[in-house]
mmCIF file of C-alpha atoms in Angstrom:
data_model
loop_
_atom_site.group_PDB
_atom_site.id
_atom_site.type_symbol
_atom_site.label_atom_id
_atom_site.label_comp_id
_atom_site.label_asym_id
_atom_site.label_seq_id
_atom_site.Cartn_x
_atom_site.Cartn_y
_atom_site.Cartn_z
ATOM 1 C CA MET A 1 -198.072 -83.595 -122.862
ATOM 2 C CA GLN A 2 -197.528 -81.770 -126.150
ATOM 3 C CA ASP A 3 -194.288 -80.234 -124.800
ATOM 4 C CA ILE A 4 -192.863 -83.646 -123.924
ATOM 5 C CA GLN A 5 -193.714 -85.049 -127.329
ATOM 6 C CA ASN A 6 -191.916 -82.116 -128.956
ATOM 7 C CA TYR A 7 -188.923 -82.643 -126.650
ATOM 8 C CA GLY A 8 -189.752 -79.434 -124.824
ATOM 9 C CA THR A 9 -190.552 -78.711 -121.250
ATOM 10 C CA THR A 10 -191.564 -75.715 -119.224
ATOM 11 C CA VAL A 11 -189.087 -74.430 -116.694
ATOM 12 C CA ARG A 12 -190.949 -73.913 -113.451
ATOM 13 C CA GLY A 13 -191.201 -70.279 -112.450
ATOM 14 C CA LEU A 14 -189.961 -68.891 -115.749
ATOM 15 C CA GLY A 15 -193.034 -69.718 -117.794
ATOM 16 C CA GLU A 16 -191.145 -70.161 -121.021
ATOM 17 C CA PRO A 17 -190.669 -73.426 -122.865
ATOM 18 C CA LYS A 18 -187.154 -74.777 -123.147
ATOM 19 C CA LYS A 19 -186.100 -77.697 -125.244
ATOM 20 C CA LEU A 20 -184.419 -80.577 -123.461
ATOM 21 C CA LYS A 21 -181.254 -80.011 -125.478
ATOM 22 C CA GLU A 22 -181.095 -76.441 -124.189
ATOM 23 C CA LEU A 23 -181.607 -77.637 -120.622
ATOM 24 C CA ALA A 24 -178.908 -80.280 -121.054
ATOM 25 C CA ARG A 25 -176.516 -77.697 -122.477
ATOM 26 C CA GLU A 26 -177.267 -75.300 -119.623
ATOM 27 C CA HIS A 27 -176.603 -77.986 -117.003
ATOM 28 C CA ALA A 28 -173.722 -79.789 -118.763
ATOM 29 C CA LEU A 29 -170.986 -78.324 -116.551
ATOM 30 C CA LEU A 30 -172.905 -78.786 -113.290
ATOM 31 C CA PRO A 31 -171.456 -82.251 -112.466
ATOM 32 C CA LEU A 32 -167.946 -80.935 -113.122
ATOM 33 C CA ARG A 33 -168.616 -77.882 -110.929
ATOM 34 C CA ILE A 34 -169.877 -80.071 -108.091
ATOM 35 C CA PHE A 35 -166.929 -82.478 -108.339
ATOM 36 C CA LEU A 36 -164.241 -79.794 -108.526
ATOM 37 C CA GLY A 37 -165.912 -77.590 -105.922
ATOM 38 C CA VAL A 38 -166.298 -80.377 -103.357
ATOM 39 C CA THR A 39 -162.813 -81.741 -104.093
ATOM 40 C CA PHE A 40 -161.083 -78.377 -103.667
ATOM 41 C CA ILE A 41 -163.075 -77.540 -100.514
ATOM 42 C CA TYR A 42 -162.083 -80.927 -99.078
ATOM 43 C CA ALA A 43 -158.419 -80.463 -100.067
ATOM 44 C CA GLY A 44 -158.276 -76.987 -98.536
ATOM 45 C CA LEU A 45 -159.987 -78.057 -95.308
ATOM 46 C CA GLU A 46 -157.800 -81.149 -95.023
ATOM 47 C CA LYS A 47 -154.682 -78.977 -95.182
ATOM 48 C CA LEU A 48 -156.060 -76.414 -92.727
ATOM 49 C CA MET A 49 -156.919 -79.157 -90.207
ATOM 50 C CA ASP A 50 -153.429 -80.725 -90.378
ATOM 51 C CA SER A 51 -151.003 -78.607 -88.347
ATOM 52 C CA SER A 52 -148.016 -80.657 -89.556
ATOM 53 C CA PHE A 53 -148.746 -79.602 -93.154
ATOM 54 C CA PHE A 54 -147.629 -76.005 -92.535
ATOM 55 C CA ARG A 55 -144.249 -76.862 -91.023
ATOM 56 C CA ALA A 56 -140.955 -76.329 -92.791
ATOM 57 C CA SER A 57 -139.879 -79.926 -92.121
ATOM 58 C CA GLY A 58 -141.166 -83.217 -90.790
ATOM 59 C CA ALA A 59 -143.477 -85.952 -91.988
ATOM 60 C CA GLY A 60 -146.398 -84.647 -94.029
ATOM 61 C CA SER A 61 -145.117 -81.066 -94.106
ATOM 62 C CA ILE A 62 -145.221 -78.762 -97.116
ATOM 63 C CA GLY A 63 -141.508 -78.109 -96.597
ATOM 64 C CA GLU A 64 -140.633 -81.798 -96.831
ATOM 65 C CA THR A 65 -142.767 -82.176 -99.945
ATOM 66 C CA MET A 66 -141.117 -79.175 -101.613
ATOM 67 C CA HIS A 67 -137.623 -80.430 -100.769
ATOM 68 C CA ALA A 68 -138.520 -83.868 -102.181
ATOM 69 C CA VAL A 69 -139.700 -82.495 -105.555
ATOM 70 C CA ARG A 70 -137.291 -79.590 -105.964
ATOM 71 C CA ASP A 71 -134.809 -81.305 -108.283
ATOM 72 C CA SER A 72 -137.427 -83.094 -110.382
ATOM 73 C CA SER A 73 -139.828 -80.183 -110.903
ATOM 74 C CA ALA A 74 -140.212 -78.342 -114.203
ATOM 75 C CA ILE A 75 -139.631 -75.004 -112.469
ATOM 76 C CA PRO A 76 -137.216 -75.402 -109.523
ATOM 77 C CA ALA A 77 -137.301 -71.613 -108.983
ATOM 78 C CA LEU A 78 -141.005 -71.886 -108.099
ATOM 79 C CA VAL A 79 -140.181 -74.537 -105.505
ATOM 80 C CA ASP A 80 -137.338 -72.362 -104.173
ATOM 81 C CA LEU A 81 -139.812 -69.501 -103.799
ATOM 82 C CA ALA A 82 -142.143 -71.769 -101.797
ATOM 83 C CA LEU A 83 -139.231 -72.944 -99.659
ATOM 84 C CA LYS A 84 -138.452 -69.365 -98.538
ATOM 85 C CA ASN A 85 -141.561 -69.537 -96.357
ATOM 86 C CA PRO A 86 -143.187 -72.980 -96.589
ATOM 87 C CA GLY A 87 -145.821 -72.216 -93.950
ATOM 88 C CA ALA A 88 -147.099 -69.131 -95.775
ATOM 89 C CA PHE A 89 -147.043 -71.031 -99.072
ATOM 90 C CA GLY A 90 -149.011 -73.866 -97.458
ATOM 91 C CA TYR A 91 -151.628 -71.443 -96.126
ATOM 92 C CA ALA A 92 -151.854 -69.749 -99.532
ATOM 93 C CA ILE A 93 -152.508 -73.106 -101.218
ATOM 94 C CA ALA A 94 -155.025 -74.242 -98.570
ATOM 95 C CA ILE A 95 -156.972 -70.965 -98.508
ATOM 96 C CA GLY A 96 -156.780 -70.738 -102.303
ATOM 97 C CA GLU A 97 -158.202 -74.245 -102.663
ATOM 98 C CA LEU A 98 -160.978 -73.425 -100.214
ATOM 99 C CA ALA A 99 -161.900 -70.152 -101.949
ATOM 100 C CA VAL A 100 -161.800 -71.765 -105.391
ATOM 101 C CA GLY A 101 -163.897 -74.686 -104.167
ATOM 102 C CA ILE A 102 -166.577 -72.494 -102.595
ATOM 103 C CA GLY A 103 -166.721 -70.136 -105.575
ATOM 104 C CA THR A 104 -167.011 -73.072 -107.964
ATOM 105 C CA LEU A 105 -169.603 -74.954 -105.935
ATOM 106 C CA ILE A 106 -171.973 -72.014 -105.481
ATOM 107 C CA GLY A 107 -171.125 -70.442 -108.837
ATOM 108 C CA LEU A 108 -169.864 -67.131 -107.488
ATOM 109 C CA TRP A 109 -167.450 -65.476 -109.892
ATOM 110 C CA ALA A 110 -167.245 -68.898 -111.468
ATOM 111 C CA ARG A 111 -164.769 -68.014 -114.209
ATOM 112 C CA LEU A 112 -162.435 -66.340 -111.736
ATOM 113 C CA ALA A 113 -162.711 -69.381 -109.435
ATOM 114 C CA ALA A 114 -161.964 -71.664 -112.402
ATOM 115 C CA LEU A 115 -158.931 -69.547 -113.281
ATOM 116 C CA GLY A 116 -157.721 -69.885 -109.689
ATOM 117 C CA GLY A 117 -158.288 -73.649 -109.787
ATOM 118 C CA ALA A 118 -156.446 -73.916 -113.099
ATOM 119 C CA LEU A 119 -153.498 -71.920 -111.754
ATOM 120 C CA ILE A 120 -153.296 -74.031 -108.586
ATOM 121 C CA SER A 121 -153.444 -77.220 -110.668
ATOM 122 C CA LEU A 122 -150.852 -75.880 -113.120
ATOM 123 C CA SER A 123 -148.444 -74.939 -110.335
ATOM 124 C CA LEU A 124 -148.872 -78.347 -108.672
ATOM 125 C CA TRP A 125 -148.365 -80.113 -112.005
ATOM 126 C CA LEU A 126 -145.180 -78.157 -112.758
ATOM 127 C CA THR A 127 -143.763 -78.816 -109.302
ATOM 128 C CA VAL A 128 -145.162 -81.783 -107.386
ATOM 129 C CA SER A 129 -146.335 -84.135 -110.138
ATOM 130 C CA TRP A 130 -144.008 -83.149 -112.991
ATOM 131 C CA GLN A 131 -141.812 -86.243 -112.512
ATOM 132 C CA VAL A 132 -144.739 -88.704 -112.752
ATOM 133 C CA ASP A 133 -144.106 -91.080 -115.644
ATOM 134 C CA PRO A 134 -146.082 -91.597 -117.769
ATOM 135 C CA TYR A 135 -147.516 -88.092 -117.478
ATOM 136 C CA TYR A 136 -151.146 -89.223 -117.450
ATOM 137 C CA PHE A 137 -150.679 -90.941 -114.068
ATOM 138 C CA GLY A 138 -150.319 -87.502 -112.435
ATOM 139 C CA ASN A 139 -153.676 -86.127 -111.388
ATOM 140 C CA ASP A 140 -152.762 -82.419 -111.409
ATOM 141 C CA LEU A 141 -152.677 -82.298 -115.207
ATOM 142 C CA ALA A 142 -156.148 -83.874 -115.353
ATOM 143 C CA TYR A 143 -157.432 -81.292 -112.854
ATOM 144 C CA LEU A 144 -155.919 -78.516 -114.966
ATOM 145 C CA MET A 145 -157.789 -79.821 -118.021
ATOM 146 C CA ALA A 146 -161.016 -80.164 -115.975
ATOM 147 C CA TRP A 147 -160.884 -76.485 -115.026
ATOM 148 C CA LEU A 148 -160.703 -75.282 -118.630
ATOM 149 C CA PRO A 149 -164.386 -75.918 -119.579
ATOM 150 C CA LEU A 150 -165.476 -74.028 -116.453
ATOM 151 C CA LEU A 151 -163.082 -71.208 -117.280
ATOM 152 C CA LEU A 152 -164.576 -70.963 -120.772
ATOM 153 C CA GLY A 153 -168.221 -71.647 -119.939
ATOM 154 C CA GLY A 154 -168.739 -70.203 -116.483
ATOM 155 C CA ALA A 155 -171.610 -71.375 -114.311
ATOM 156 C CA ALA A 156 -174.944 -71.149 -116.067
ATOM 157 C CA ALA A 157 -177.141 -73.332 -113.879
ATOM 158 C CA PHE A 158 -177.743 -73.172 -110.131
ATOM 159 C CA SER A 159 -175.231 -70.412 -109.568
ATOM 160 C CA VAL A 160 -175.019 -67.051 -107.859
ATOM 161 C CA ASP A 161 -173.642 -65.688 -111.152
ATOM 162 C CA ALA A 162 -176.800 -66.553 -113.162
ATOM 163 C CA PRO A 163 -179.223 -64.086 -111.529
ATOM 164 C CA LEU A 164 -176.495 -61.433 -111.460
ATOM 165 C CA ALA A 165 -175.943 -61.860 -115.206
ATOM 166 C CA SER A 166 -179.692 -61.802 -115.833
ATOM 167 C CA ARG A 167 -179.978 -58.594 -113.850
ATOM 168 C CA ARG A 168 -177.122 -56.993 -115.826
ATOM 169 C CA ARG A 169 -178.840 -57.923 -119.103
ATOM 170 C CA ARG A 170 -182.109 -56.314 -117.959
ATOM 171 C CA ILE A 171 -180.324 -53.122 -116.969
ATOM 172 C CA MET A 172 -178.518 -52.794 -120.263
#
């Protein structure tokens, strides 16, 4: 009872008191990790399950999408690169989204996963959603900004990285 009155609590299994502010700070990025992880896993799986996505042309294909945004993108050369092999580009995006989502959700190499998510979001913003006006209606820019706190902060709570980091600190 004394711990609660002093805004402290004991973390089960660790045996050391932690203040609620410390716990809140440690878990602050967890909702963002869950949202981005689940969203990117879903986006990657959705693409992998849709055979028409990987085609060079046709409704719902990556090729059609790239042709549609080529002239309005910030970097047409990036779209031209994707158009050289739209199927391979589509698989790279889908597998990248899946890997980033899993890494983010379980907190494995969380900063690297966040960097991957930021790069995917940046490339989609500069190509697919660049022409959205006003800019804040495009969701890729918001996703890019959402990745930055995870890139800076990593995954402290409920992550595979946490025990690995703790182990490294004990060794050193």
